[in-house]
Short mmCIF file of C-alpha atoms in Angstrom, two decimals:
data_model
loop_
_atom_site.label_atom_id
_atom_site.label_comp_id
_atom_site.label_asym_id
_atom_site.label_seq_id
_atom_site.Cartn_x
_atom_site.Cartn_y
_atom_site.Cartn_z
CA UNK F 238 22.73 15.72 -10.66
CA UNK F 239 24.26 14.81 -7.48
CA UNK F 240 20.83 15.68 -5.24
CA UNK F 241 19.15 13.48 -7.76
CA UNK F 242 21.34 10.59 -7.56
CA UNK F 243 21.58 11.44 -3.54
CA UNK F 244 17.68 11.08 -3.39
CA UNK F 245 17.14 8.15 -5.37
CA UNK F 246 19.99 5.81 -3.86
CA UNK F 247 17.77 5.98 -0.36
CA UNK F 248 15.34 4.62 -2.03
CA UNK F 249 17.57 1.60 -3.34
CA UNK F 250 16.78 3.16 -7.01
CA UNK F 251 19.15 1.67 -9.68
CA UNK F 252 21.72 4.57 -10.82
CA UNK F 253 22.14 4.35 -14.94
CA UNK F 254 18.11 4.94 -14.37
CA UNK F 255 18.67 7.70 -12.26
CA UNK F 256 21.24 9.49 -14.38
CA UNK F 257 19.24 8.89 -18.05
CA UNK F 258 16.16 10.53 -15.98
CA UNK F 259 18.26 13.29 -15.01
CA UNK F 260 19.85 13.43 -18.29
CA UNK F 261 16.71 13.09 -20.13
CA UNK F 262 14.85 15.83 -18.11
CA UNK F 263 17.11 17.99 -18.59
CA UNK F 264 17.50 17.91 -22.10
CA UNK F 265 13.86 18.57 -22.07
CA UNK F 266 13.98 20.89 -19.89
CA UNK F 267 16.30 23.41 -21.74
CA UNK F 268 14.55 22.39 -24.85
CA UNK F 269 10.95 24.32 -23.35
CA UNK F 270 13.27 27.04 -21.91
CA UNK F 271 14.97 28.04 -25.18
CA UNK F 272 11.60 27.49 -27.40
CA UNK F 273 9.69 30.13 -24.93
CA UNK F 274 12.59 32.62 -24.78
CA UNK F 275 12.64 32.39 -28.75
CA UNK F 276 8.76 33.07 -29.01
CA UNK F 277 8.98 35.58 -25.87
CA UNK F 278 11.30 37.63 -27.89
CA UNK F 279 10.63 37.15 -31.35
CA UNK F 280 10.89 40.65 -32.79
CA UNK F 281 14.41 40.53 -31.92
CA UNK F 282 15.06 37.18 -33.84
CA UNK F 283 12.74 37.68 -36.86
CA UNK F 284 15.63 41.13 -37.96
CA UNK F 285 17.81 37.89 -38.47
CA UNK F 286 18.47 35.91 -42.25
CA UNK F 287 17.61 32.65 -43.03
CA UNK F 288 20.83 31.30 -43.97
CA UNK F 289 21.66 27.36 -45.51
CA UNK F 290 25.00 27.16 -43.24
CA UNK F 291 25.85 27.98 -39.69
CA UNK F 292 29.35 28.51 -40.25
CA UNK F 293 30.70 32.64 -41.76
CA UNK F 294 33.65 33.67 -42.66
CA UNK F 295 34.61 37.42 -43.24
CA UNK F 296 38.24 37.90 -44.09
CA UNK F 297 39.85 36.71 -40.56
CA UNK F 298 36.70 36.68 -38.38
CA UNK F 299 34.55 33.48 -38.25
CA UNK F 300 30.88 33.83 -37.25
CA UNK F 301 29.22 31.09 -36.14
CA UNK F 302 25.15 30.40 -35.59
CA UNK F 303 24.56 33.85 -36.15
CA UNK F 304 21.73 33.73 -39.14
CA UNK F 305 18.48 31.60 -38.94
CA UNK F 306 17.43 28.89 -38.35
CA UNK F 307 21.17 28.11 -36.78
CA UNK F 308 20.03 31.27 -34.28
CA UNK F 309 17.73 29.43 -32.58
CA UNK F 310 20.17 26.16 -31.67
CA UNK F 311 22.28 29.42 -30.03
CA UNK F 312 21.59 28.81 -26.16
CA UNK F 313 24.91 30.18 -24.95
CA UNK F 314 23.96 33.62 -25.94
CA UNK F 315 21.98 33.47 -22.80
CA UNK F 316 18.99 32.96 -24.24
CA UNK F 317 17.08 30.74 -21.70
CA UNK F 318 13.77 31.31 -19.67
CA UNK F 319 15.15 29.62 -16.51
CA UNK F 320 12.14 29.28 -15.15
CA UNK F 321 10.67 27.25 -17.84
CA UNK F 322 13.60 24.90 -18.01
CA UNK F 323 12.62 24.15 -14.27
CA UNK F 324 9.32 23.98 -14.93
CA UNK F 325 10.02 21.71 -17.98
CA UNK F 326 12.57 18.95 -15.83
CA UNK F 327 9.62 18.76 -13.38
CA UNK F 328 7.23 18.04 -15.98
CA UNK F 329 9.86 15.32 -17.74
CA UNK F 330 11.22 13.78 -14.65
CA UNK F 331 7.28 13.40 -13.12
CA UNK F 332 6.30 11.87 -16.22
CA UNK F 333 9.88 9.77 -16.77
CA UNK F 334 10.11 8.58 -12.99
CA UNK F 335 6.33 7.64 -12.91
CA UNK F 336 5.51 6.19 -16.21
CA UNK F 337 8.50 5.05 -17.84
CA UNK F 338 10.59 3.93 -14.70
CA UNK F 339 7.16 3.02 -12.32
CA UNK F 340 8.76 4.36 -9.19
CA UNK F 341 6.79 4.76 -6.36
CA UNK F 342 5.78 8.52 -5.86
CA UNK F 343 6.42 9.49 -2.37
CA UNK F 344 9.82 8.06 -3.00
CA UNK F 345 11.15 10.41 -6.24
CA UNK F 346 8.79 13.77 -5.69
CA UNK F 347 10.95 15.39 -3.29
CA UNK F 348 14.21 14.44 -5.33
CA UNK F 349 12.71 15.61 -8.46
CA UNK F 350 11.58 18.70 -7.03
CA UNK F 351 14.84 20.19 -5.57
CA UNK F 352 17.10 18.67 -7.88
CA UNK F 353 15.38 20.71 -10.87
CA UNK F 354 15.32 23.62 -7.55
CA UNK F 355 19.28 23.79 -7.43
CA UNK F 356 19.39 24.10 -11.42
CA UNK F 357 16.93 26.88 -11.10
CA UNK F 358 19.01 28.45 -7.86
CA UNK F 359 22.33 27.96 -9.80
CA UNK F 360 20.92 29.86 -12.88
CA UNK F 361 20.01 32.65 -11.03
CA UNK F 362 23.32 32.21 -9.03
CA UNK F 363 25.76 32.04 -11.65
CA UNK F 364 24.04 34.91 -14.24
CA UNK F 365 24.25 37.33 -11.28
CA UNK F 366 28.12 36.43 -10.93
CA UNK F 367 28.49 36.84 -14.68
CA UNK F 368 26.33 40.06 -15.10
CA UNK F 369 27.41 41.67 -11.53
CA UNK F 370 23.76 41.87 -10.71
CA UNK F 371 23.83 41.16 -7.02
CA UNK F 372 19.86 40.97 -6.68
CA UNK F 373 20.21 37.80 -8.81
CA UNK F 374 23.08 36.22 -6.67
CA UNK F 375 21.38 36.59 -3.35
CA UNK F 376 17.90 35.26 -5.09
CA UNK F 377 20.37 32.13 -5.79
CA UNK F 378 21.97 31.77 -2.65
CA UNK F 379 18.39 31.88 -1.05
CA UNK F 380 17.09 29.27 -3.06
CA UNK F 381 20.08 27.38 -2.94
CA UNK F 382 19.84 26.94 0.83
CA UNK F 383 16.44 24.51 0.30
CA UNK F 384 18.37 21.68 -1.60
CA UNK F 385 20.93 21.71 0.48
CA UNK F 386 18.80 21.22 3.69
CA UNK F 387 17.12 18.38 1.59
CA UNK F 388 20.57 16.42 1.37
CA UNK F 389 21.44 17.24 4.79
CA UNK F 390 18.26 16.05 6.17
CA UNK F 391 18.50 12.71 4.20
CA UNK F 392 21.88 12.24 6.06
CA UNK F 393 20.03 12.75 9.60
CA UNK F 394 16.70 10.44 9.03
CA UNK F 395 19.38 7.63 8.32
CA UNK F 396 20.55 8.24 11.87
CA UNK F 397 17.41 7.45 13.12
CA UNK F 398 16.92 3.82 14.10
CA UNK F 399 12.91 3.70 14.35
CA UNK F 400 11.45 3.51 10.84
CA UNK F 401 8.05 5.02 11.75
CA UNK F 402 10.01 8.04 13.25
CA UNK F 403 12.23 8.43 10.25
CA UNK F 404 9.29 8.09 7.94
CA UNK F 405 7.14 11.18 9.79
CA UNK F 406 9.83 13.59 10.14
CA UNK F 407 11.09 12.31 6.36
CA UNK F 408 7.65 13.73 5.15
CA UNK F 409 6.82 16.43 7.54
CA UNK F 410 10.15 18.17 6.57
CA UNK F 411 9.53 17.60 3.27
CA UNK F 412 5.85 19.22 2.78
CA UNK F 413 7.22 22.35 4.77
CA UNK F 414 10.55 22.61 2.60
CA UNK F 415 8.94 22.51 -0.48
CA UNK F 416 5.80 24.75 0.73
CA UNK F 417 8.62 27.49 1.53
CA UNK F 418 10.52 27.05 -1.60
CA UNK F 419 7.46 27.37 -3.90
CA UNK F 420 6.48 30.72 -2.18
CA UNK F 421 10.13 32.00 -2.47
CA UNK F 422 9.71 31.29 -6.17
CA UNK F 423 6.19 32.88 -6.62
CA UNK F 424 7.91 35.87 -4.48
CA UNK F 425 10.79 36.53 -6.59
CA UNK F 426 8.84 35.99 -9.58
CA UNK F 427 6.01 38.03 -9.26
CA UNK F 428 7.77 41.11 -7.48
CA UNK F 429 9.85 41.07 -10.86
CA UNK F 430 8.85 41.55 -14.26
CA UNK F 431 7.25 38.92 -15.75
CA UNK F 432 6.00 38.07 -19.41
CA UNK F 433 2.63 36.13 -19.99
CA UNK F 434 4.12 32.70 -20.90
CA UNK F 435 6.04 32.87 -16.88
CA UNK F 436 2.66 33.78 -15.16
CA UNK F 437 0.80 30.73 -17.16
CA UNK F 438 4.14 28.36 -15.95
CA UNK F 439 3.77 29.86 -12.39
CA UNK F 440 0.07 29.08 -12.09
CA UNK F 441 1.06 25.56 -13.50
CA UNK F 442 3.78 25.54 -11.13
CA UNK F 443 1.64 26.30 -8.38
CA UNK F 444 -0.45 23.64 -9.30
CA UNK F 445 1.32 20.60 -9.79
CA UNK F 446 3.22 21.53 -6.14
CA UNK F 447 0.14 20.89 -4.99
CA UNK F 448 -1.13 17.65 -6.54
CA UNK F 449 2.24 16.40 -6.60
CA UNK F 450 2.55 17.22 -2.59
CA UNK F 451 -1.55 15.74 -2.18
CA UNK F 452 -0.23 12.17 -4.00
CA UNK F 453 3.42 12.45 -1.86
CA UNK F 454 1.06 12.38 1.46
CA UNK F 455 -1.33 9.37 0.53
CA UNK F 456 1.26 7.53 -1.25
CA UNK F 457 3.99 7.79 1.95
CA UNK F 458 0.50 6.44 4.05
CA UNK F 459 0.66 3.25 2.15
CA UNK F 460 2.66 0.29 4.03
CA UNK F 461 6.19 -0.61 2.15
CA UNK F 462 5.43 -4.28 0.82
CA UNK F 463 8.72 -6.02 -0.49
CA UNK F 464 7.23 -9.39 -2.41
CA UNK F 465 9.87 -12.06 -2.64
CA UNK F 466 9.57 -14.28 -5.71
CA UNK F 467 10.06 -18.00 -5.52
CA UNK F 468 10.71 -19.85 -8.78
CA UNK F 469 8.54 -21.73 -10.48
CA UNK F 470 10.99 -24.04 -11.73
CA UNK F 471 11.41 -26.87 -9.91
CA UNK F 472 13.93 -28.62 -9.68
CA UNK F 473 14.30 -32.32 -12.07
CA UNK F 474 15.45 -35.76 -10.92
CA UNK F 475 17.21 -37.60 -13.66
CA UNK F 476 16.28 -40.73 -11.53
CA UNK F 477 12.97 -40.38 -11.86
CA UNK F 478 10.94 -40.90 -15.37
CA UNK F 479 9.29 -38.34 -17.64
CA UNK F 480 5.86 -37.78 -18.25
CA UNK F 481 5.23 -36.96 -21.61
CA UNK F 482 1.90 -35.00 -22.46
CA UNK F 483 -0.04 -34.43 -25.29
#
């Protein structure tokens, strides 16, 4: 959330619409995650009841969301596909940030992008610390290091007093950032074990790093144009007399 709001307040974006986009995506986001996970691994869910209530009591012990369809609402049983919810925000936020809010591309693309990156580093982060699995923690702390270098390098542009400067190095830093981070992604992913449904999401990931990086580069060619309105109302003199019209 904070590397969202961090990238959209350079661009003078207003910040209720930056937190229902984040909010919004992801929502969304862990929405496609849980609904793949569920049909990933559906042998293991279809052994469970259909029950009317989510709430069971047994003598002392209290069960709760353990029978279908209240099974599937479950999500802190760790049963996510991480790299679909990431996949997912970047769909939602694209689609939120360019059709719903009509923000400029080249100004939300690399915010979107590595704020739904440090949700994807701090899953892998934070299930490594919870399972021991240190593979998992250093895969987090890798990808972890991208965002960051994303904030820090909006802090040193706005150093920079010569706006045609800023701009290149803005975009140049940005292409290569996000060019490393997708291959550390395809890398991690694809020297792992992977079901069907995450090599269809990394092909679309793969693919809409690219468009989305081909429309960043011609949209940050086009000239900023700030249009200041003038009222059409003018001003009325009571001293003067009324034309009526028919």
């Amino acid at each position: 959330m904070y590397v969202c709001w961090r990238g959209a307040m350079e661009t003078r974006k207003d910040r209720s619409s930056v937190f229902d986009l984040f909010i919004i995506s992801i929502f969304l986001g862990l929405i496609a995650g849980r609904l793949i996970y569920i049909l990933s691994n559906w042998a293991d869910f279809s052994r469970f009841i259909w029950y009317w209530s989510p709430y069971e009591r047994y003598g002392t012990e209290i069960l709760w969301f353990r029978l279908l369809p209240w099974k599937f609402f479950d999500i802190f049983d760790g049963g996510l596909n991480i790299l679909i919810m990431f996949v997912g925000y970047l769909f939602t936020a694209s689609f939120w940030s360019t059709f719903i809010k009509k923000w400029r591309w080249n100004h939300m693309f690399p915010t979107i992008y590595f704020s739904g990156e440090v949700m994807l580093s701090m899953s892998f982060l934070l299930i490594g610390l919870s399972s021991g699995n240190q593979g998992w923690i250093s895969e987090g702390l890798a990808l972890l290091i991208f965002p960051l270098i994303s904030v820090l390098l909006i802090g040193y542009v706005n150093k920079i007093q010569k706006p045609n400067i800023e701009k290149k190095i803005y975009v140049v830093a940005n292409i290569f950032l996000i060019l490393l981070c997708s291959v550390v992604i395809g890398y991690i992913y694809t020297t792992g074990e992977i079901n069907q449904f995450e090599k269809i999401t990394l092909v679309v990931l793969l693919i809409w790093t690219l468009l989305g990086l081909i429309f960043f580069i011609k949209d940050s060619k086009r000239a900023n144009v700030v249009i200041e309105r003038v009222s059409s109302v003018r001003g009325i003199d009571i001293n003067q007399p009324i034309k009526m019209q028919r």
